[in-house]
Amino acid sequence: MDKYDLIVIGAGPGGYVAAIRGAQKGLNVAVVEADRVGGTCLNRGCIPTKAMIHASSLYREMQKGERFGVYAEGVSFDYGKICDYKQETVDSLVGGVEQLLKGNRITVIQGRGVLLPPEDGVNAVSVGEDVYYADNVILAAGSKPASLPVEGTDLTKVINSDGLFALDHAPKQLVIIGGGVIGVEFATVFSNLGSEVTILEALPKILDNFDKEISQNLKMILKKRGVDIHTSAMVSRFEDAGDDKVTAFYEEKGKEQSASGDYILVAAGRRPVTEGLFAEDAEPEMNGRYVKVDDAFRTSIHGVYAIGDLIGGIQLAHAASAHGIRAVEAICDSSGTQNVSVVPAGVYTDPEIAIVGLTEAQAKDQGIDVITGKFIMSANGKSLITKEERGFIKVVAEAGSEKILGAQMMCARATDMIGEFTTAIVNDLTVPDMLRSIMSHPTYSEGIGEALEDVHGMSLHTVPRPSRR
Ligand code: NAD
């Protein structure tokens, strides 16, 4: 009998991290994966998108070199080569994960894992005809793009992010359904490459769950780059428009409108991959379409855990990794190292967006009295040097205690800098605690110090409001 201490189903950033941490803790681990290791993040999500954002932003930047006295003639791009670079990046990271699994003596079982009912108290997983046993199983099967339940959704030119990555050419006209994270990141890539991009978003704002100022600013920036954005625009059907075009029909201000393109990208959320994951009588208690778990990611079945996109809530690679580590700690009876309830999020638009904790509005909704500080990056030296002065950093702290509750950033390197606020929140740091450290100069991080100083109206590089002069 093939028996392990731990079988992980799914080798995405949730599953492979759990497998490695399990092995580091001395468990005998197997991971079951139907595809390449790395999951959506490495193969079809974060990594390839960020590579395409990097290449397309470089193309856009090169055309604006004269701002720095640098001239380049005949700047062009080869979409096939951009895809090659993206794939090389993906392959190198996937190869790295394979090496890590091998180096940690983790057995990789190729195929689709199905959770079976436990046999004599031991959990069981089938992969094809084979059955493997383990004291513990972590379900980390991830998510897949949700399709829209509307007419025409199966037209070949109506694609999801997987389909978009498979194209060998950049669409001249792209209609994106959904102004969420995937929608605005792909709008960034293809508007950089000169495609005509339209975003149709059902809600009143793009990036609806982000700070209002971030959504409004991003809308303005994308519009300035030629992206046609329609909010409160609910898409109801797709039609083949002939001439290799496809049309999306949507309702805006009570009237039916349409937008056509070479392709329609549906970026309207992701669904957990639960079909086929459980044999009959082996389905744990569910919470709608998601697997229900407790705070250590235990499901209702003894020894079976679920993490990442399968459990709903925040669908981010680093959240899944943190869940995986927490689940392994629960298996090994060791205490949790990470605070899994404070999850930073980044959007790789230009400028970048990053958030953590509460916004001012969310804190107020929860009845928390707050104080806030804000710094506009046009007064930050590094931002002026690189001509990335557009943007701001906002900090939200509890009134009285001055404990940091949240931060919202829209500026260069925001996705790297947000970590400073994450560290502050999980360690209950206050505004004065954070201000104890000197920021080096010239850096974008000086904006963090200035936003913190602004909580007391003491930002050095902000012209005082007339009332304070
Ligand atoms: P999302 O939920 O962020 O956005 C989907 C958007 O589609 C919503 O704003 C929704 O209102 C809209 N929508 C739904 N039906 C519609 C309709 N009929 N007409 C018009 N608009 C409609 O989902 P996403 O952008 O697909 O991303 C999926 C997940 O992946 C998210 O949880 C996201 O956080 C994650 N993700 C994260 C990153 C990152 O961290 N940088 C990048 C990509 C994806």
XYZ file of C-alpha atoms and ligand atoms in Angstrom:
513
model
C 0.000 0.000 0.000
C 1.309 3.485 -1.012
C 0.880 5.433 2.212
C 2.084 8.967 2.852
C 1.890 11.353 5.801
C 0.496 13.972 3.448
C -0.969 13.993 -0.054
C -1.528 17.396 -1.623
C -3.947 17.605 -4.561
C -2.797 20.432 -6.824
C 0.714 21.845 -7.249
C -0.129 25.553 -7.556
C 1.309 28.147 -5.171
C -0.955 26.768 -2.426
C -0.201 23.091 -3.001
C 3.502 23.093 -3.851
C 4.319 25.395 -0.921
C 2.329 23.131 1.446
C 4.178 20.091 0.055
C 7.608 21.692 0.565
C 6.786 22.907 4.065
C 5.446 19.425 4.900
C 8.686 17.826 3.690
C 10.764 20.388 5.631
C 8.829 19.343 8.727
C 9.772 15.719 8.118
C 6.549 14.469 6.535
C 6.549 11.923 3.734
C 4.716 13.918 1.045
C 3.184 13.267 -2.362
C 1.664 15.889 -4.602
C -0.863 15.069 -7.323
C -0.911 17.331 -10.371
C -2.795 16.899 -13.657
C -0.832 19.555 -15.524
C 2.566 21.216 -15.083
C 3.498 22.150 -11.538
C 3.063 25.812 -10.587
C -0.690 26.010 -11.125
C -2.530 28.960 -12.601
C -0.151 31.506 -11.051
C 2.983 30.257 -12.788
C 1.499 28.825 -15.972
C -1.551 30.935 -16.850
C -1.820 33.777 -14.330
C 0.445 36.054 -12.327
C 3.781 35.223 -13.956
C 2.854 35.296 -17.671
C 0.676 38.399 -17.178
C 3.409 40.282 -15.369
C 5.921 39.281 -18.069
C 3.573 40.662 -20.730
C 3.012 43.820 -18.700
C 6.791 44.234 -18.422
C 7.434 43.784 -22.153
C 4.522 45.994 -23.233
C 5.457 48.745 -20.735
C 9.034 48.672 -22.005
C 7.710 49.171 -25.545
C 5.608 52.141 -24.390
C 8.491 53.614 -22.364
C 10.922 53.305 -25.280
C 8.647 55.482 -27.363
C 8.847 58.180 -24.710
C 12.626 58.172 -24.214
C 12.997 61.721 -25.479
C 11.720 62.897 -22.078
C 15.091 61.766 -20.763
C 17.042 62.932 -23.808
C 17.200 59.387 -25.138
C 16.082 58.793 -28.702
C 15.192 55.466 -30.268
C 14.073 55.122 -33.840
C 11.821 52.516 -35.372
C 10.741 51.092 -32.009
C 8.588 48.074 -32.721
C 7.589 44.756 -31.186
C 7.301 41.163 -32.314
C 4.354 39.609 -30.482
C 5.712 36.107 -31.054
C 8.988 37.082 -29.371
C 7.114 38.687 -26.453
C 5.279 35.360 -26.045
C 8.605 33.474 -26.220
C 10.063 35.670 -23.462
C 6.900 35.166 -21.382
C 7.126 31.387 -21.884
C 10.846 31.254 -21.047
C 10.086 33.070 -17.783
C 7.270 30.633 -16.988
C 9.376 27.592 -17.932
C 12.262 28.717 -15.783
C 10.015 29.131 -12.725
C 8.204 25.831 -13.374
C 11.603 24.121 -13.685
C 12.600 25.704 -10.374
C 9.509 24.326 -8.619
C 10.171 20.859 -10.109
C 13.704 20.997 -8.696
C 12.434 22.107 -5.297
C 9.932 19.231 -5.161
C 12.622 16.769 -6.197
C 15.184 18.218 -3.788
C 12.711 17.894 -0.928
C 12.048 14.226 -1.903
C 8.396 14.896 -2.662
C 6.717 12.305 -4.901
C 4.944 13.959 -7.832
C 2.030 11.868 -9.078
C 0.881 12.935 -12.531
C -2.886 12.849 -13.007
C -6.162 14.056 -11.577
C -6.572 13.366 -7.858
C -9.971 12.398 -6.504
C -10.662 12.325 -2.761
C -12.153 8.950 -1.788
C -14.028 8.145 1.433
C -11.542 7.195 4.201
C -10.727 3.491 4.582
C -10.311 2.338 8.206
C -9.710 5.928 9.272
C -7.014 6.500 6.637
C -7.675 9.075 3.903
C -7.480 7.919 0.315
C -6.937 9.587 -3.057
C -7.335 7.971 -6.453
C -5.342 8.985 -9.508
C -6.685 7.103 -12.514
C -6.784 3.427 -11.512
C -4.325 3.848 -8.632
C -5.220 4.540 -5.027
C -2.866 6.265 -2.578
C -3.343 6.596 1.168
C -2.391 9.331 3.611
C -3.105 10.450 7.147
C -3.625 13.937 5.802
C -4.805 15.375 2.508
C -4.629 19.020 1.483
C -7.029 19.985 -1.307
C -5.399 22.740 -3.364
C -7.118 22.346 -6.747
C -7.438 26.100 -7.371
C -9.854 27.871 -9.673
C -10.631 28.417 -13.341
C -12.100 31.353 -15.250
C -15.863 31.702 -14.808
C -17.841 31.764 -18.027
C -20.740 34.198 -18.351
C -24.179 32.601 -18.377
C -25.231 34.581 -21.453
C -26.076 33.782 -25.086
C -23.051 33.439 -27.364
C -20.590 32.657 -24.589
C -19.378 29.586 -26.522
C -18.422 31.538 -29.682
C -14.786 30.806 -30.573
C -13.867 34.491 -30.394
C -15.231 34.825 -26.880
C -12.194 33.765 -24.834
C -10.943 33.752 -21.270
C -7.441 34.584 -20.000
C -6.210 31.065 -20.949
C -7.455 31.631 -24.528
C -5.850 35.058 -24.666
C -2.447 33.621 -23.703
C -2.824 31.067 -26.485
C -3.159 33.730 -29.237
C -0.130 34.137 -31.502
C -0.959 37.738 -32.330
C -2.118 40.827 -30.424
C -5.789 41.559 -31.162
C -6.245 44.903 -32.949
C -9.498 45.415 -31.094
C -10.171 43.747 -27.770
C -13.382 44.012 -25.751
C -12.857 43.057 -22.108
C -15.830 41.994 -20.006
C -15.072 42.850 -16.374
C -13.115 45.771 -14.985
C -11.661 43.689 -12.149
C -7.980 42.888 -11.664
C -7.609 40.657 -14.735
C -9.539 43.137 -16.902
C -7.423 46.177 -16.023
C -4.110 44.271 -16.240
C -4.856 42.980 -19.750
C -6.160 46.444 -20.717
C -2.711 47.722 -19.657
C -0.865 45.120 -21.779
C -2.848 45.596 -24.965
C -3.269 49.372 -24.772
C 0.539 49.552 -24.339
C 0.863 47.507 -27.534
C -1.485 49.834 -29.407
C -4.635 47.693 -29.498
C -8.033 49.376 -29.252
C -9.347 48.216 -25.899
C -12.877 48.530 -24.489
C -13.767 47.553 -20.916
C -17.398 46.760 -20.032
C -17.968 46.602 -16.272
C -21.350 45.833 -14.695
C -20.632 47.689 -11.441
C -20.445 51.494 -11.135
C -16.607 51.459 -10.858
C -13.686 49.481 -12.228
C -11.744 47.725 -9.414
C -14.956 48.075 -7.459
C -13.637 46.654 -4.178
C -10.677 49.065 -4.092
C -10.472 52.552 -2.572
C -12.712 54.946 -4.553
C -9.843 57.306 -5.366
C -7.815 54.420 -6.831
C -10.691 53.330 -9.075
C -11.365 56.884 -10.269
C -7.706 57.615 -10.951
C -7.146 54.357 -12.809
C -10.202 54.988 -14.963
C -8.831 58.422 -15.901
C -5.347 57.062 -16.642
C -6.613 54.190 -18.801
C -8.987 56.527 -20.654
C -6.086 58.876 -21.370
C -4.285 55.909 -22.936
C -7.254 55.362 -25.225
C -9.061 52.596 -23.318
C -12.812 52.998 -23.757
C -14.376 52.259 -20.359
C -18.075 51.725 -19.718
C -19.171 51.207 -16.118
C -22.687 50.197 -14.962
C -22.637 48.245 -18.239
C -24.074 44.755 -17.769
C -23.236 42.452 -20.686
C -26.213 40.338 -21.750
C -25.158 38.513 -24.945
C -22.474 38.003 -27.609
C -22.964 37.727 -31.359
C -20.761 36.787 -34.279
C -20.508 40.061 -36.248
C -18.989 38.581 -39.436
C -15.658 39.787 -40.887
C -13.886 37.960 -38.069
C -15.461 40.277 -35.496
C -17.527 39.551 -32.447
C -19.926 41.872 -30.622
C -20.870 42.213 -26.967
C -24.277 43.708 -26.178
C -24.717 45.501 -22.904
C -27.238 47.593 -21.053
C -26.096 51.123 -20.213
C -28.420 53.849 -18.861
C -31.456 51.749 -19.755
C -30.446 51.336 -23.413
C -28.906 48.395 -25.276
C -25.442 49.292 -26.598
C -22.782 47.209 -28.326
C -19.009 46.955 -28.609
C -17.191 44.897 -31.242
C -13.683 43.540 -31.478
C -11.486 40.773 -32.898
C -11.891 39.003 -29.567
C -13.938 39.337 -26.425
C -12.043 38.536 -23.242
C -14.295 37.404 -20.403
C -12.604 38.398 -17.122
C -15.630 38.113 -14.871
C -14.191 36.220 -11.925
C -12.943 32.693 -11.260
C -14.697 29.560 -9.962
C -13.227 26.884 -7.677
C -12.306 23.600 -9.361
C -14.472 21.186 -7.381
C -16.052 19.102 -10.169
C -14.582 15.615 -10.081
C -12.525 16.409 -6.972
C -14.633 14.253 -4.635
C -15.853 10.693 -5.081
C -19.399 9.940 -3.987
C -19.664 10.098 -0.181
C -16.353 11.980 0.023
C -17.569 15.554 -0.384
C -16.752 17.696 2.657
C -19.239 20.244 3.925
C -19.490 23.076 1.405
C -20.144 26.793 1.698
C -22.016 27.348 -1.575
C -19.584 26.366 -4.325
C -16.572 26.642 -1.961
C -15.164 24.104 0.500
C -15.963 25.073 4.099
C -12.937 25.237 6.412
C -12.070 26.375 9.948
C -9.266 28.771 10.863
C -6.599 26.097 10.375
C -8.087 25.136 6.966
C -9.600 21.841 8.233
C -12.635 20.636 6.291
C -15.475 18.634 7.870
C -13.546 15.393 7.047
C -10.920 14.399 9.616
C -7.383 14.900 8.247
C -8.603 16.679 5.091
C -7.724 20.346 4.601
C -8.612 22.826 1.826
C -6.741 25.994 0.872
C -6.514 28.798 -1.686
C -9.142 29.500 -4.320
C -11.139 26.404 -3.301
C -12.315 28.056 -0.089
C -13.492 31.429 -1.471
C -12.545 34.816 -0.099
C -9.317 36.301 -1.396
C -8.135 34.544 -4.578
C -4.448 35.365 -4.518
C -1.391 33.143 -4.919
C 0.323 34.383 -1.750
C -2.871 33.879 0.279
C -2.992 30.259 -0.953
C 0.672 29.750 0.004
C 0.009 31.136 3.493
C -3.017 28.811 3.844
C -0.843 25.857 2.824
C 1.784 26.681 5.441
C -0.919 27.124 8.108
C -2.516 23.763 7.204
C 0.849 21.978 7.486
C 1.450 23.663 10.848
C -1.947 22.348 12.005
C -1.009 18.845 10.775
C 2.287 19.039 12.685
C 0.656 20.587 15.773
C 2.917 23.606 15.542
C 1.659 27.126 16.074
C 0.944 29.475 13.170
C 3.731 31.729 11.965
C 1.795 33.964 9.557
C -1.261 36.097 10.148
C -3.425 34.765 7.316
C -6.112 37.386 7.806
C -3.992 40.324 6.645
C -3.419 39.810 2.926
C -1.827 42.503 0.775
C -3.026 42.738 -2.830
C -1.330 44.264 -5.857
C -2.526 45.253 -9.300
C 0.187 45.591 -11.938
C -1.200 48.539 -13.841
C 0.892 51.624 -14.554
C 1.172 53.080 -11.940
C 0.930 50.011 -9.754
C -1.788 49.687 -7.140
C -1.400 47.962 -3.787
C -3.627 47.694 -0.762
C -3.644 46.050 2.642
C -6.013 46.195 5.604
C -8.889 48.626 5.838
C -9.726 51.674 3.769
C -11.055 54.742 5.565
C -14.584 53.927 4.368
C -14.366 50.276 5.497
C -13.085 51.313 8.932
C -15.935 53.810 9.306
C -18.456 51.126 8.246
C -17.081 48.991 11.075
C -17.610 51.862 13.512
C -13.867 52.487 13.968
C -12.765 56.092 14.478
C -9.777 56.718 12.215
C -7.084 59.237 11.440
C -5.533 59.299 7.972
C -2.485 60.611 6.181
C -1.821 61.022 2.473
C 1.135 61.938 0.348
C 0.984 62.897 -3.316
C 3.958 61.363 -5.135
C 4.519 64.379 -7.410
C 6.592 65.780 -4.505
C 8.730 62.612 -4.254
C 12.225 63.010 -5.715
C 12.586 59.474 -7.080
C 9.176 59.698 -8.767
C 10.181 62.962 -10.427
C 13.471 61.472 -11.644
C 11.694 58.570 -13.319
C 8.715 60.710 -14.374
C 6.370 58.462 -12.465
C 5.076 61.271 -10.293
C 1.432 60.353 -10.737
C -0.030 58.718 -7.645
C -0.387 58.755 -3.900
C 0.078 56.821 -0.674
C -2.676 56.786 1.946
C -2.468 55.427 5.452
C -5.369 54.680 7.790
C -4.803 54.401 11.557
C -7.058 53.995 14.563
C -7.780 57.315 16.290
C -6.276 57.421 19.778
C -4.024 54.350 19.634
C -2.706 55.344 16.165
C -2.457 51.629 15.322
C -2.011 51.130 11.586
C -5.204 49.628 10.111
C -4.609 49.876 6.396
C -2.849 51.487 3.466
C -3.711 52.178 -0.141
C -1.076 53.040 -2.691
C -1.135 53.952 -6.319
C 2.405 54.731 -7.411
C 5.600 53.227 -8.811
C 6.735 50.093 -6.892
C 3.525 50.117 -4.816
C 3.360 46.309 -5.006
C 6.805 46.039 -3.395
C 6.313 48.784 -0.823
C 2.976 47.544 0.543
C 4.881 44.921 2.554
C 5.992 47.613 4.972
C 2.375 48.283 5.970
C 1.564 44.553 6.103
C 4.397 44.115 8.618
C 3.061 47.089 10.592
C -0.516 45.767 10.743
C 0.318 42.190 11.771
C 2.660 43.488 14.477
C 0.190 46.104 15.790
C 2.616 48.904 14.990
C 1.477 52.494 15.373
C 2.194 55.605 13.335
C 4.987 56.688 15.761
C 6.465 53.128 15.636
C 6.719 53.312 11.851
C 8.109 56.823 11.950
C 11.002 55.657 14.076
C 12.858 54.436 10.978
C 14.661 56.751 8.576
C 13.804 56.301 4.894
C 16.783 56.437 2.560
C 16.912 59.078 -0.141
C 16.001 59.249 -2.930
C 13.491 56.394 -2.820
C 9.817 55.891 -3.486
C 9.538 54.695 0.134
C 10.079 58.233 1.358
C 6.417 58.646 0.340
C 5.492 56.180 3.099
C 7.227 58.325 5.734
C 5.550 61.434 4.364
C 2.070 59.826 4.413
C 2.696 58.773 8.026
C 3.884 62.279 8.954
C 0.766 63.699 7.296
C -1.377 61.911 9.902
C -0.267 64.763 12.188
C -0.156 67.364 9.422
C 3.670 67.206 9.470
C 4.549 65.975 5.974
C 7.715 67.898 5.103
C 7.214 67.925 1.358
C 3.562 68.930 1.290
C 2.714 72.601 0.965
C 0.594 73.413 4.048
C -3.092 74.013 3.456
C -3.957 77.765 3.776
C -5.697 77.161 7.137
C -2.398 75.863 8.617
C -0.117 78.638 7.386
P -12.880 40.108 -10.385
O -13.921 39.535 -9.521
O -11.762 40.906 -9.818
O -13.595 41.057 -11.479
C -14.605 40.599 -12.345
C -15.431 41.783 -12.766
O -16.341 41.356 -13.795
C -16.273 42.343 -11.633
O -15.964 43.712 -11.442
C -17.704 42.112 -12.110
O -18.585 43.142 -11.723
C -17.552 42.071 -13.631
N -18.656 41.375 -14.324
C -19.189 40.169 -13.996
N -20.207 39.857 -14.855
C -20.298 40.887 -15.735
C -21.157 41.163 -16.858
N -22.127 40.326 -17.262
N -20.979 42.321 -17.541
C -19.999 43.184 -17.168
N -19.184 42.978 -16.118
C -19.316 41.852 -15.405
O -12.350 38.890 -11.257
P -11.133 38.782 -12.282
O -10.628 40.115 -12.709
O -11.631 37.838 -13.320
O -10.015 38.080 -11.413
C -10.264 36.807 -10.800
C -9.476 36.657 -9.524
O -8.105 36.564 -9.801
C -9.680 37.823 -8.585
O -9.949 37.346 -7.291
C -8.386 38.555 -8.619
O -8.063 39.162 -7.373
C -7.382 37.452 -8.983
N -6.289 38.081 -9.717
C -5.358 38.783 -9.027
C -4.336 39.410 -9.694
C -3.307 40.194 -8.933
O -3.206 40.041 -7.743
N -2.524 41.070 -9.558
C -4.274 39.358 -11.081
C -5.248 38.660 -11.751
C -6.253 38.015 -11.055
